[in-house]
Amino acid sequence: MPERRRGAALEKALLDAAWEELADNGYAGFTMDAVVKRAGTSPPVLYRRWSDRDELVRAAITQALREHRLDIPDTGSLREDVLTLMREINATRVQLIIVMSVHLAACHKATGTSTGDLRDPLVTGRKEALDVLFDRAVERGEIKREHLPERVKSLPFDLLRHEILTTFAPVPDDVLEDIVDTVFLPLVR
């Protein structure tokens, strides 16, 4: 007989099952019953925590974002910091990006939300993390703060996401270097 899960372990198992269901079937095919079956539990266990699928989807996404949090590199060079971060995203977050962008399109339509609305601001901290990376480059004298509007800061990562969503696969390293060397760095220098 399998060990009975309780508390945080049970909640994590339920949210993992919900995330897997989203990744495999998208929002359109996502049901509470499918999550119950995948988690090996009963409907009351699930409904005690989340009253409907939108609430469960939001919780599953929040957990996935928490679990996929990345450390900001400090290589001593803006080029290498950006490339290191892009390589880490490329190696570990392709499925997350695809699920968040493609599989949740029906969710956005049904609920009137966007991917940004589903993110927990305490989890993501993306802007603040990137600010640290760029502040270091300014302090090292590599770039000037006035060359760093928000759109430019996010550009290499936006282009990486675009490449992933165009191919549904990790991006070749030479493309990452091309994004940084021929598009991004000329804008900030």
Short mmCIF file of N, CA, C and O in Angstrom, two decimals, residues 63-159:
data_model
loop_
_atom_site.label_atom_id
_atom_site.label_comp_id
_atom_site.label_asym_id
_atom_site.label_seq_id
_atom_site.Cartn_x
_atom_site.Cartn_y
_atom_site.Cartn_z
N GLN A 63 3.43 27.36 -8.99
CA GLN A 63 4.42 26.40 -8.51
C GLN A 63 5.49 26.15 -9.56
O GLN A 63 6.68 26.09 -9.25
N ALA A 64 5.09 26.00 -10.82
CA ALA A 64 6.07 25.75 -11.88
C ALA A 64 7.06 26.91 -11.99
O ALA A 64 8.26 26.70 -12.16
N LEU A 65 6.57 28.14 -11.87
CA LEU A 65 7.46 29.30 -11.92
C LEU A 65 8.42 29.31 -10.73
O LEU A 65 9.60 29.63 -10.88
N ARG A 66 7.92 28.96 -9.56
CA ARG A 66 8.80 28.89 -8.37
C ARG A 66 9.89 27.86 -8.57
O ARG A 66 11.04 28.09 -8.21
N GLU A 67 9.51 26.71 -9.10
CA GLU A 67 10.48 25.63 -9.26
C GLU A 67 11.48 25.90 -10.38
O GLU A 67 12.55 25.30 -10.39
N HIS A 68 11.15 26.76 -11.31
CA HIS A 68 12.03 27.04 -12.44
C HIS A 68 12.77 28.37 -12.29
O HIS A 68 13.26 28.92 -13.27
N ARG A 69 12.84 28.87 -11.08
CA ARG A 69 13.55 30.12 -10.85
C ARG A 69 15.03 29.96 -11.17
O ARG A 69 15.64 28.96 -10.82
N LEU A 70 15.60 30.94 -11.82
CA LEU A 70 17.00 30.87 -12.23
C LEU A 70 17.85 31.85 -11.44
O LEU A 70 17.40 32.94 -11.09
N ASP A 71 19.09 31.45 -11.18
CA ASP A 71 20.04 32.35 -10.55
C ASP A 71 20.61 33.28 -11.62
O ASP A 71 20.80 32.88 -12.77
N ILE A 72 20.87 34.51 -11.22
CA ILE A 72 21.46 35.48 -12.15
C ILE A 72 22.97 35.29 -12.13
O ILE A 72 23.60 35.36 -11.08
N PRO A 73 23.56 35.04 -13.31
CA PRO A 73 25.01 34.80 -13.36
C PRO A 73 25.81 36.08 -13.10
O PRO A 73 25.31 37.19 -13.29
N ASP A 74 27.04 35.89 -12.65
CA ASP A 74 27.97 37.01 -12.47
C ASP A 74 29.33 36.56 -12.99
O ASP A 74 30.20 36.15 -12.23
N THR A 75 29.50 36.62 -14.31
CA THR A 75 30.72 36.13 -14.95
C THR A 75 31.79 37.23 -15.06
O THR A 75 32.91 36.94 -15.42
N GLY A 76 31.39 38.48 -14.80
CA GLY A 76 32.32 39.59 -14.96
C GLY A 76 32.20 40.29 -16.30
O GLY A 76 32.94 41.23 -16.59
N SER A 77 31.25 39.84 -17.14
CA SER A 77 31.07 40.43 -18.46
C SER A 77 29.59 40.40 -18.82
O SER A 77 28.92 39.38 -18.62
N LEU A 78 29.08 41.52 -19.32
CA LEU A 78 27.68 41.57 -19.72
C LEU A 78 27.37 40.52 -20.78
O LEU A 78 26.37 39.81 -20.68
N ARG A 79 28.23 40.40 -21.77
CA ARG A 79 27.99 39.41 -22.83
C ARG A 79 27.85 38.01 -22.25
O ARG A 79 26.91 37.29 -22.55
N GLU A 80 28.79 37.63 -21.40
CA GLU A 80 28.75 36.27 -20.83
C GLU A 80 27.61 36.10 -19.85
O GLU A 80 27.03 35.02 -19.78
N ASP A 81 27.27 37.15 -19.10
CA ASP A 81 26.13 37.05 -18.18
C ASP A 81 24.83 36.79 -18.95
O ASP A 81 24.05 35.90 -18.60
N VAL A 82 24.62 37.57 -20.02
CA VAL A 82 23.39 37.41 -20.81
C VAL A 82 23.38 36.05 -21.50
O VAL A 82 22.37 35.34 -21.48
N LEU A 83 24.51 35.67 -22.09
CA LEU A 83 24.58 34.36 -22.76
C LEU A 83 24.38 33.21 -21.76
O LEU A 83 23.68 32.25 -22.06
N THR A 84 24.99 33.31 -20.60
CA THR A 84 24.84 32.26 -19.58
C THR A 84 23.39 32.12 -19.16
O THR A 84 22.86 31.00 -19.06
N LEU A 85 22.72 33.24 -18.95
CA LEU A 85 21.31 33.20 -18.56
C LEU A 85 20.45 32.64 -19.70
O LEU A 85 19.57 31.81 -19.47
N MET A 86 20.71 33.07 -20.92
CA MET A 86 19.95 32.56 -22.06
C MET A 86 20.18 31.06 -22.24
O MET A 86 19.24 30.31 -22.52
N ARG A 87 21.42 30.62 -22.04
CA ARG A 87 21.71 29.18 -22.16
C ARG A 87 20.98 28.38 -21.09
O ARG A 87 20.49 27.28 -21.35
N GLU A 88 20.92 28.91 -19.89
CA GLU A 88 20.20 28.23 -18.80
C GLU A 88 18.70 28.16 -19.10
O GLU A 88 18.07 27.12 -18.92
N ILE A 89 18.14 29.25 -19.58
CA ILE A 89 16.72 29.25 -19.97
C ILE A 89 16.50 28.22 -21.08
O ILE A 89 15.57 27.42 -21.03
N ASN A 90 17.38 28.24 -22.05
CA ASN A 90 17.29 27.35 -23.20
C ASN A 90 17.38 25.88 -22.77
O ASN A 90 16.71 25.02 -23.34
N ALA A 91 18.19 25.60 -21.77
CA ALA A 91 18.40 24.22 -21.33
C ALA A 91 17.31 23.73 -20.39
O ALA A 91 17.06 22.52 -20.32
N THR A 92 16.66 24.63 -19.67
CA THR A 92 15.76 24.18 -18.60
C THR A 92 14.31 24.64 -18.72
O THR A 92 13.46 24.12 -18.01
N ARG A 93 14.01 25.60 -19.58
CA ARG A 93 12.67 26.19 -19.56
C ARG A 93 11.89 26.10 -20.86
O ARG A 93 10.86 26.74 -20.99
N VAL A 94 12.34 25.32 -21.80
CA VAL A 94 11.62 25.24 -23.08
C VAL A 94 10.18 24.77 -22.85
O VAL A 94 9.24 25.38 -23.35
N GLN A 95 10.00 23.69 -22.09
CA GLN A 95 8.63 23.19 -21.85
C GLN A 95 7.79 24.26 -21.14
O GLN A 95 6.64 24.48 -21.49
N LEU A 96 8.37 24.91 -20.14
CA LEU A 96 7.65 25.95 -19.40
C LEU A 96 7.19 27.06 -20.34
O LEU A 96 6.04 27.50 -20.30
N ILE A 97 8.07 27.52 -21.22
CA ILE A 97 7.73 28.59 -22.16
C ILE A 97 6.63 28.14 -23.11
O ILE A 97 5.68 28.89 -23.37
N ILE A 98 6.73 26.94 -23.61
CA ILE A 98 5.71 26.44 -24.54
C ILE A 98 4.36 26.31 -23.84
O ILE A 98 3.34 26.76 -24.35
N VAL A 99 4.35 25.72 -22.65
CA VAL A 99 3.08 25.56 -21.92
C VAL A 99 2.49 26.92 -21.61
O VAL A 99 1.29 27.15 -21.83
N MET A 100 3.31 27.84 -21.10
CA MET A 100 2.81 29.16 -20.72
C MET A 100 2.27 29.93 -21.93
O MET A 100 1.32 30.67 -21.81
N SER A 101 2.88 29.76 -23.07
CA SER A 101 2.48 30.56 -24.24
C SER A 101 1.47 29.89 -25.14
O SER A 101 0.53 30.52 -25.60
N VAL A 102 1.67 28.62 -25.42
CA VAL A 102 0.85 27.94 -26.40
C VAL A 102 -0.32 27.21 -25.76
O VAL A 102 -1.48 27.43 -26.10
N HIS A 103 -0.03 26.34 -24.81
CA HIS A 103 -1.08 25.51 -24.22
C HIS A 103 -2.09 26.32 -23.41
O HIS A 103 -3.20 25.85 -23.17
N LEU A 104 -1.71 27.51 -22.99
CA LEU A 104 -2.64 28.30 -22.19
C LEU A 104 -3.42 29.33 -23.01
O LEU A 104 -4.16 30.13 -22.46
N ALA A 105 -3.29 29.28 -24.32
CA ALA A 105 -4.03 30.23 -25.15
C ALA A 105 -5.53 30.12 -24.90
O ALA A 105 -6.23 31.14 -24.80
N ALA A 106 -6.06 28.92 -24.78
CA ALA A 106 -7.49 28.74 -24.50
C ALA A 106 -7.86 29.30 -23.13
O ALA A 106 -8.95 29.84 -22.94
N CYS A 107 -6.96 29.19 -22.18
CA CYS A 107 -7.20 29.74 -20.84
C CYS A 107 -7.32 31.26 -20.93
O CYS A 107 -8.22 31.85 -20.34
N HIS A 108 -6.43 31.86 -21.66
CA HIS A 108 -6.46 33.32 -21.80
C HIS A 108 -7.77 33.77 -22.44
O HIS A 108 -8.38 34.74 -22.01
N LYS A 109 -8.20 33.03 -23.44
CA LYS A 109 -9.45 33.37 -24.12
C LYS A 109 -10.65 33.17 -23.20
O LYS A 109 -11.55 34.01 -23.14
N ALA A 110 -10.67 32.06 -22.48
CA ALA A 110 -11.82 31.73 -21.63
C ALA A 110 -11.93 32.64 -20.41
O ALA A 110 -13.03 32.98 -19.98
N THR A 111 -10.79 33.03 -19.86
CA THR A 111 -10.82 33.79 -18.60
C THR A 111 -10.57 35.28 -18.78
O THR A 111 -10.74 36.05 -17.83
N GLY A 112 -10.12 35.68 -19.97
CA GLY A 112 -9.81 37.09 -20.18
C GLY A 112 -8.50 37.51 -19.52
O GLY A 112 -8.23 38.69 -19.37
N THR A 113 -7.67 36.54 -19.15
CA THR A 113 -6.38 36.84 -18.53
C THR A 113 -5.27 36.71 -19.57
O THR A 113 -5.49 36.21 -20.67
N SER A 114 -4.10 37.13 -19.18
CA SER A 114 -2.92 36.92 -20.01
C SER A 114 -1.91 36.12 -19.19
O SER A 114 -2.09 35.94 -17.99
N THR A 115 -0.85 35.69 -19.83
CA THR A 115 0.20 34.97 -19.12
C THR A 115 0.71 35.80 -17.96
O THR A 115 0.93 35.30 -16.87
N GLY A 116 0.88 37.09 -18.18
CA GLY A 116 1.36 37.98 -17.13
C GLY A 116 0.42 38.02 -15.94
O GLY A 116 0.85 38.11 -14.79
N ASP A 117 -0.89 37.93 -16.18
CA ASP A 117 -1.86 37.93 -15.10
C ASP A 117 -1.77 36.67 -14.25
O ASP A 117 -2.13 36.68 -13.08
N LEU A 118 -1.30 35.58 -14.85
CA LEU A 118 -1.23 34.31 -14.12
C LEU A 118 0.03 34.19 -13.30
O LEU A 118 0.14 33.30 -12.47
N ARG A 119 0.98 35.05 -13.52
CA ARG A 119 2.24 34.98 -12.77
C ARG A 119 2.06 35.58 -11.39
O ARG A 119 1.43 36.60 -11.21
N ASP A 120 2.71 34.96 -10.44
CA ASP A 120 2.74 35.47 -9.07
C ASP A 120 3.93 36.43 -8.99
O ASP A 120 5.07 36.02 -9.18
N PRO A 121 3.69 37.73 -8.71
CA PRO A 121 4.80 38.68 -8.73
C PRO A 121 5.90 38.34 -7.72
O PRO A 121 7.05 38.67 -7.91
N LEU A 122 5.57 37.65 -6.64
CA LEU A 122 6.58 37.27 -5.67
C LEU A 122 7.46 36.15 -6.21
O LEU A 122 8.57 35.93 -5.74
N VAL A 123 6.97 35.43 -7.20
CA VAL A 123 7.70 34.29 -7.75
C VAL A 123 8.64 34.73 -8.86
O VAL A 123 9.78 34.32 -8.92
N THR A 124 8.14 35.53 -9.76
CA THR A 124 8.90 35.80 -10.96
C THR A 124 10.10 36.71 -10.69
O THR A 124 11.21 36.31 -10.94
N GLY A 125 9.89 37.92 -10.23
CA GLY A 125 10.98 38.83 -9.94
C GLY A 125 11.92 39.03 -11.12
O GLY A 125 13.07 39.39 -10.95
N ARG A 126 11.43 38.78 -12.33
CA ARG A 126 12.29 38.81 -13.52
C ARG A 126 12.93 40.18 -13.73
O ARG A 126 14.13 40.29 -13.94
N LYS A 127 12.13 41.22 -13.64
CA LYS A 127 12.66 42.55 -13.89
C LYS A 127 13.74 42.92 -12.87
O LYS A 127 14.81 43.40 -13.23
N GLU A 128 13.47 42.64 -11.61
CA GLU A 128 14.44 42.97 -10.56
C GLU A 128 15.73 42.17 -10.74
O GLU A 128 16.83 42.69 -10.55
N ALA A 129 15.61 40.91 -11.12
CA ALA A 129 16.79 40.07 -11.33
C ALA A 129 17.62 40.60 -12.49
O ALA A 129 18.85 40.68 -12.40
N LEU A 130 16.95 40.97 -13.58
CA LEU A 130 17.69 41.51 -14.72
C LEU A 130 18.32 42.86 -14.38
O LEU A 130 19.41 43.17 -14.86
N ASP A 131 17.65 43.64 -13.54
CA ASP A 131 18.23 44.92 -13.13
C ASP A 131 19.58 44.70 -12.44
O ASP A 131 20.52 45.47 -12.66
N VAL A 132 19.69 43.66 -11.64
CA VAL A 132 20.95 43.34 -10.97
C VAL A 132 22.03 43.07 -12.01
O VAL A 132 23.15 43.58 -11.92
N LEU A 133 21.70 42.26 -12.99
CA LEU A 133 22.64 41.92 -14.05
C LEU A 133 23.12 43.18 -14.77
O LEU A 133 24.32 43.37 -14.98
N PHE A 134 22.18 44.05 -15.13
CA PHE A 134 22.54 45.26 -15.87
C PHE A 134 23.24 46.29 -14.98
O PHE A 134 24.14 46.99 -15.44
N ASP A 135 22.85 46.38 -13.70
CA ASP A 135 23.54 47.28 -12.77
C ASP A 135 25.02 46.92 -12.66
O ASP A 135 25.88 47.80 -12.61
N ARG A 136 25.31 45.63 -12.61
CA ARG A 136 26.71 45.19 -12.56
C ARG A 136 27.48 45.65 -13.79
O ARG A 136 28.62 46.10 -13.69
N ALA A 137 26.85 45.54 -14.95
CA ALA A 137 27.52 45.95 -16.20
C ALA A 137 27.77 47.46 -16.20
O ALA A 137 28.81 47.91 -16.67
N VAL A 138 26.82 48.23 -15.67
CA VAL A 138 27.01 49.68 -15.57
C VAL A 138 28.16 49.98 -14.62
O VAL A 138 29.04 50.80 -14.92
N GLU A 139 28.18 49.31 -13.47
CA GLU A 139 29.25 49.53 -12.48
C GLU A 139 30.62 49.17 -13.04
O GLU A 139 31.63 49.81 -12.70
N ARG A 140 30.68 48.16 -13.89
CA ARG A 140 31.96 47.77 -14.51
C ARG A 140 32.36 48.71 -15.64
O ARG A 140 33.45 48.60 -16.19
N GLY A 141 31.46 49.62 -16.03
CA GLY A 141 31.75 50.56 -17.11
C GLY A 141 31.55 49.99 -18.50
O GLY A 141 31.96 50.60 -19.49
N GLU A 142 30.88 48.84 -18.61
CA GLU A 142 30.67 48.22 -19.92
C GLU A 142 29.60 48.94 -20.73
O GLU A 142 29.66 48.96 -21.95
N ILE A 143 28.61 49.48 -20.04
CA ILE A 143 27.48 50.15 -20.70
C ILE A 143 27.06 51.34 -19.86
O ILE A 143 27.44 51.47 -18.71
N LYS A 144 26.26 52.21 -20.48
CA LYS A 144 25.71 53.38 -19.78
C LYS A 144 24.24 53.15 -19.49
O LYS A 144 23.51 52.59 -20.33
N ARG A 145 23.82 53.58 -18.34
CA ARG A 145 22.43 53.37 -17.91
C ARG A 145 21.43 53.94 -18.91
O ARG A 145 20.37 53.37 -19.14
N GLU A 146 21.75 55.05 -19.56
CA GLU A 146 20.81 55.67 -20.50
C GLU A 146 20.58 54.82 -21.76
O GLU A 146 19.65 55.08 -22.52
N HIS A 147 21.41 53.82 -21.99
CA HIS A 147 21.22 52.91 -23.12
C HIS A 147 20.41 51.68 -22.75
O HIS A 147 20.41 50.70 -23.50
N LEU A 148 19.72 51.74 -21.60
CA LEU A 148 19.02 50.56 -21.08
C LEU A 148 17.52 50.76 -20.85
O LEU A 148 17.03 50.52 -19.75
N PRO A 149 16.77 51.15 -21.85
CA PRO A 149 15.32 51.17 -21.62
C PRO A 149 14.83 49.73 -21.39
O PRO A 149 15.48 48.76 -21.77
N GLU A 150 13.69 49.59 -20.74
CA GLU A 150 13.15 48.27 -20.40
C GLU A 150 13.04 47.35 -21.61
O GLU A 150 13.34 46.15 -21.54
N ARG A 151 12.63 47.87 -22.74
CA ARG A 151 12.48 47.06 -23.95
C ARG A 151 13.82 46.47 -24.39
O ARG A 151 13.90 45.33 -24.81
N VAL A 152 14.88 47.25 -24.28
CA VAL A 152 16.21 46.77 -24.67
C VAL A 152 16.69 45.70 -23.68
O VAL A 152 17.27 44.69 -24.09
N LYS A 153 16.45 45.91 -22.39
CA LYS A 153 16.86 44.91 -21.39
C LYS A 153 16.21 43.55 -21.65
O LYS A 153 16.83 42.52 -21.48
N SER A 154 14.95 43.56 -22.03
CA SER A 154 14.25 42.30 -22.22
C SER A 154 14.46 41.70 -23.62
O SER A 154 14.13 40.54 -23.85
N LEU A 155 15.04 42.49 -24.53
CA LEU A 155 15.15 42.06 -25.93
C LEU A 155 15.80 40.69 -26.14
O LEU A 155 15.24 39.85 -26.84
N PRO A 156 16.97 40.39 -25.58
CA PRO A 156 17.55 39.07 -25.87
C PRO A 156 16.66 37.92 -25.40
O PRO A 156 16.57 36.88 -26.06
N PHE A 157 15.98 38.13 -24.29
CA PHE A 157 15.12 37.08 -23.74
C PHE A 157 13.81 36.97 -24.52
O PHE A 157 13.28 35.87 -24.69
N ASP A 158 13.33 38.10 -25.02
CA ASP A 158 12.15 38.08 -25.88
C ASP A 158 12.46 37.35 -27.19
O ASP A 158 11.65 36.56 -27.68
N LEU A 159 13.65 37.61 -27.75
CA LEU A 159 14.04 36.93 -28.98
C LEU A 159 14.25 35.43 -28.75
O LEU A 159 13.91 34.60 -29.60
#
